[in-house]
Amino acid sequence: MSRLDFVVNREAASVVIEPRTSLADMLRDSLNLTGTHLGCEQGVCGACTIMVDNVPTRSCITNAMSCVGADIMTIEAFD
């Protein structure tokens, strides 16, 4: 298990996850941010796209541990 510290939707967050966890799974399972949808889970359809440091990112193929210290915005931040 690894600790991940980051900012999500303008709030500091910290989770403990398995190192191989995808960003989409971490958002949905650990933070209950279910607005991030999983479609193809191969990065093709774009349903899981979120903003990571102001760059559109396909969260289903992004390892969550690559986002240490990142500024993440999900669809919930745009309401």
mmCIF file with all atom_site columns, C-alpha atoms in Angstrom:
data_model
loop_
_atom_site.group_PDB
_atom_site.id
_atom_site.type_symbol
_atom_site.label_atom_id
_atom_site.label_alt_id
_atom_site.label_comp_id
_atom_site.label_asym_id
_atom_site.label_entity_id
_atom_site.label_seq_id
_atom_site.pdbx_PDB_ins_code
_atom_site.Cartn_x
_atom_site.Cartn_y
_atom_site.Cartn_z
_atom_site.occupancy
_atom_site.B_iso_or_equiv
_atom_site.pdbx_formal_charge
_atom_site.auth_seq_id
_atom_site.auth_comp_id
_atom_site.auth_asym_id
_atom_site.auth_atom_id
_atom_site.pdbx_PDB_model_num
ATOM 1  C CA . MET A 1 1  ? 0.000   0.000  0.000   1.00 0.00 ? 1  MET A CA 1
ATOM 2  C CA . SER A 1 2  ? 1.198   3.506  -0.826  1.00 0.00 ? 2  SER A CA 1
ATOM 3  C CA . ARG A 1 3  ? 0.114   6.956  0.322   1.00 0.00 ? 3  ARG A CA 1
ATOM 4  C CA . LEU A 1 4  ? -0.892  9.482  -2.335  1.00 0.00 ? 4  LEU A CA 1
ATOM 5  C CA . ASP A 1 5  ? -1.227  13.204 -1.513  1.00 0.00 ? 5  ASP A CA 1
ATOM 6  C CA . PHE A 1 6  ? -2.774  15.549 -4.081  1.00 0.00 ? 6  PHE A CA 1
ATOM 7  C CA . VAL A 1 7  ? -5.411  18.254 -4.614  1.00 0.00 ? 7  VAL A CA 1
ATOM 8  C CA . VAL A 1 8  ? -8.746  17.201 -6.045  1.00 0.00 ? 8  VAL A CA 1
ATOM 9  C CA . ASN A 1 9  ? -11.459 19.691 -6.939  1.00 0.00 ? 9  ASN A CA 1
ATOM 10 C CA . ARG A 1 10 ? -9.619  22.449 -5.057  1.00 0.00 ? 10 ARG A CA 1
ATOM 11 C CA . GLU A 1 11 ? -9.352  20.450 -1.802  1.00 0.00 ? 11 GLU A CA 1
ATOM 12 C CA . ALA A 1 12 ? -6.340  18.647 -0.360  1.00 0.00 ? 12 ALA A CA 1
ATOM 13 C CA . ALA A 1 13 ? -6.724  14.876 -0.321  1.00 0.00 ? 13 ALA A CA 1
ATOM 14 C CA . SER A 1 14 ? -4.739  11.874 0.784   1.00 0.00 ? 14 SER A CA 1
ATOM 15 C CA . VAL A 1 15 ? -5.445  8.195  0.153   1.00 0.00 ? 15 VAL A CA 1
ATOM 16 C CA . VAL A 1 16 ? -3.707  4.893  0.742   1.00 0.00 ? 16 VAL A CA 1
ATOM 17 C CA . ILE A 1 17 ? -3.917  2.666  -2.336  1.00 0.00 ? 17 ILE A CA 1
ATOM 18 C CA . GLU A 1 18 ? -2.266  -0.255 -4.072  1.00 0.00 ? 18 GLU A CA 1
ATOM 19 C CA . PRO A 1 19 ? 0.561   1.022  -6.331  1.00 0.00 ? 19 PRO A CA 1
ATOM 20 C CA . ARG A 1 20 ? -1.070  -0.427 -9.471  1.00 0.00 ? 20 ARG A CA 1
ATOM 21 C CA . THR A 1 21 ? -4.426  1.359  -8.967  1.00 0.00 ? 21 THR A CA 1
ATOM 22 C CA . SER A 1 22 ? -5.688  3.430  -11.895 1.00 0.00 ? 22 SER A CA 1
ATOM 23 C CA . LEU A 1 23 ? -6.553  7.064  -11.334 1.00 0.00 ? 23 LEU A CA 1
ATOM 24 C CA . ALA A 1 24 ? -10.185 6.403  -12.284 1.00 0.00 ? 24 ALA A CA 1
ATOM 25 C CA . ASP A 1 25 ? -10.524 3.561  -9.782  1.00 0.00 ? 25 ASP A CA 1
ATOM 26 C CA . MET A 1 26 ? -8.907  5.643  -7.043  1.00 0.00 ? 26 MET A CA 1
ATOM 27 C CA . LEU A 1 27 ? -11.296 8.554  -7.660  1.00 0.00 ? 27 LEU A CA 1
ATOM 28 C CA . ARG A 1 28 ? -14.374 6.348  -7.772  1.00 0.00 ? 28 ARG A CA 1
ATOM 29 C CA . ASP A 1 29 ? -13.524 3.829  -5.029  1.00 0.00 ? 29 ASP A CA 1
ATOM 30 C CA . SER A 1 30 ? -11.470 5.830  -2.527  1.00 0.00 ? 30 SER A CA 1
ATOM 31 C CA . LEU A 1 31 ? -13.031 9.301  -2.868  1.00 0.00 ? 31 LEU A CA 1
ATOM 32 C CA . ASN A 1 32 ? -16.534 8.397  -4.090  1.00 0.00 ? 32 ASN A CA 1
ATOM 33 C CA . LEU A 1 33 ? -16.196 10.797 -7.053  1.00 0.00 ? 33 LEU A CA 1
ATOM 34 C CA . THR A 1 34 ? -18.409 8.756  -9.345  1.00 0.00 ? 34 THR A CA 1
ATOM 35 C CA . GLY A 1 35 ? -18.784 11.406 -12.048 1.00 0.00 ? 35 GLY A CA 1
ATOM 36 C CA . THR A 1 36 ? -15.662 9.927  -13.637 1.00 0.00 ? 36 THR A CA 1
ATOM 37 C CA . HIS A 1 37 ? -17.125 7.192  -15.842 1.00 0.00 ? 37 HIS A CA 1
ATOM 38 C CA . LEU A 1 38 ? -15.415 4.070  -17.093 1.00 0.00 ? 38 LEU A CA 1
ATOM 39 C CA . GLY A 1 39 ? -16.285 3.126  -20.638 1.00 0.00 ? 39 GLY A CA 1
ATOM 40 C CA . CYS A 1 40 ? -13.792 1.065  -22.599 1.00 0.00 ? 40 CYS A CA 1
ATOM 41 C CA . GLU A 1 41 ? -11.071 1.021  -19.881 1.00 0.00 ? 41 GLU A CA 1
ATOM 42 C CA . GLN A 1 42 ? -8.489  1.212  -22.693 1.00 0.00 ? 42 GLN A CA 1
ATOM 43 C CA . GLY A 1 43 ? -8.281  4.988  -23.089 1.00 0.00 ? 43 GLY A CA 1
ATOM 44 C CA . VAL A 1 44 ? -10.127 5.053  -26.409 1.00 0.00 ? 44 VAL A CA 1
ATOM 45 C CA . CYS A 1 45 ? -13.640 6.346  -25.645 1.00 0.00 ? 45 CYS A CA 1
ATOM 46 C CA . GLY A 1 46 ? -12.729 9.344  -23.454 1.00 0.00 ? 46 GLY A CA 1
ATOM 47 C CA . ALA A 1 47 ? -15.524 8.815  -20.894 1.00 0.00 ? 47 ALA A CA 1
ATOM 48 C CA . CYS A 1 48 ? -12.960 8.902  -18.071 1.00 0.00 ? 48 CYS A CA 1
ATOM 49 C CA . THR A 1 49 ? -11.262 12.168 -19.094 1.00 0.00 ? 49 THR A CA 1
ATOM 50 C CA . ILE A 1 50 ? -10.394 14.507 -16.224 1.00 0.00 ? 50 ILE A CA 1
ATOM 51 C CA . MET A 1 51 ? -7.982  17.424 -15.839 1.00 0.00 ? 51 MET A CA 1
ATOM 52 C CA . VAL A 1 52 ? -4.596  16.746 -14.217 1.00 0.00 ? 52 VAL A CA 1
ATOM 53 C CA . ASP A 1 53 ? -2.513  19.905 -13.825 1.00 0.00 ? 53 ASP A CA 1
ATOM 54 C CA . ASN A 1 54 ? -4.756  21.565 -16.471 1.00 0.00 ? 54 ASN A CA 1
ATOM 55 C CA . VAL A 1 55 ? -4.104  18.813 -19.032 1.00 0.00 ? 55 VAL A CA 1
ATOM 56 C CA . PRO A 1 56 ? -6.933  16.510 -20.221 1.00 0.00 ? 56 PRO A CA 1
ATOM 57 C CA . THR A 1 57 ? -6.027  13.030 -19.010 1.00 0.00 ? 57 THR A CA 1
ATOM 58 C CA . ARG A 1 58 ? -7.620  9.627  -19.579 1.00 0.00 ? 58 ARG A CA 1
ATOM 59 C CA . SER A 1 59 ? -7.886  8.429  -15.988 1.00 0.00 ? 59 SER A CA 1
ATOM 60 C CA . CYS A 1 60 ? -8.564  4.769  -16.816 1.00 0.00 ? 60 CYS A CA 1
ATOM 61 C CA . ILE A 1 61 ? -5.034  4.294  -18.200 1.00 0.00 ? 61 ILE A CA 1
ATOM 62 C CA . THR A 1 62 ? -3.219  6.664  -15.824 1.00 0.00 ? 62 THR A CA 1
ATOM 63 C CA . ASN A 1 63 ? -1.574  5.153  -12.760 1.00 0.00 ? 63 ASN A CA 1
ATOM 64 C CA . ALA A 1 64 ? -2.776  7.009  -9.662  1.00 0.00 ? 64 ALA A CA 1
ATOM 65 C CA . MET A 1 65 ? 0.728   7.091  -8.171  1.00 0.00 ? 65 MET A CA 1
ATOM 66 C CA . SER A 1 66 ? 1.888   9.243  -11.097 1.00 0.00 ? 66 SER A CA 1
ATOM 67 C CA . CYS A 1 67 ? -0.303  12.036 -9.694  1.00 0.00 ? 67 CYS A CA 1
ATOM 68 C CA . VAL A 1 68 ? 1.548   12.674 -6.414  1.00 0.00 ? 68 VAL A CA 1
ATOM 69 C CA . GLY A 1 69 ? 1.204   16.398 -5.724  1.00 0.00 ? 69 GLY A CA 1
ATOM 70 C CA . ALA A 1 70 ? -0.988  16.935 -8.800  1.00 0.00 ? 70 ALA A CA 1
ATOM 71 C CA . ASP A 1 71 ? -3.960  19.287 -9.114  1.00 0.00 ? 71 ASP A CA 1
ATOM 72 C CA . ILE A 1 72 ? -6.867  17.098 -10.265 1.00 0.00 ? 72 ILE A CA 1
ATOM 73 C CA . MET A 1 73 ? -10.265 18.341 -11.421 1.00 0.00 ? 73 MET A CA 1
ATOM 74 C CA . THR A 1 74 ? -13.132 15.955 -12.041 1.00 0.00 ? 74 THR A CA 1
ATOM 75 C CA . ILE A 1 75 ? -16.539 16.707 -13.509 1.00 0.00 ? 75 ILE A CA 1
ATOM 76 C CA . GLU A 1 76 ? -17.836 17.405 -9.984  1.00 0.00 ? 76 GLU A CA 1
ATOM 77 C CA . ALA A 1 77 ? -15.689 20.575 -9.883  1.00 0.00 ? 77 ALA A CA 1
ATOM 78 C CA . PHE A 1 78 ? -17.460 22.038 -12.914 1.00 0.00 ? 78 PHE A CA 1
ATOM 79 C CA . ASP A 1 79 ? -21.001 22.140 -11.512 1.00 0.00 ? 79 ASP A CA 1
#
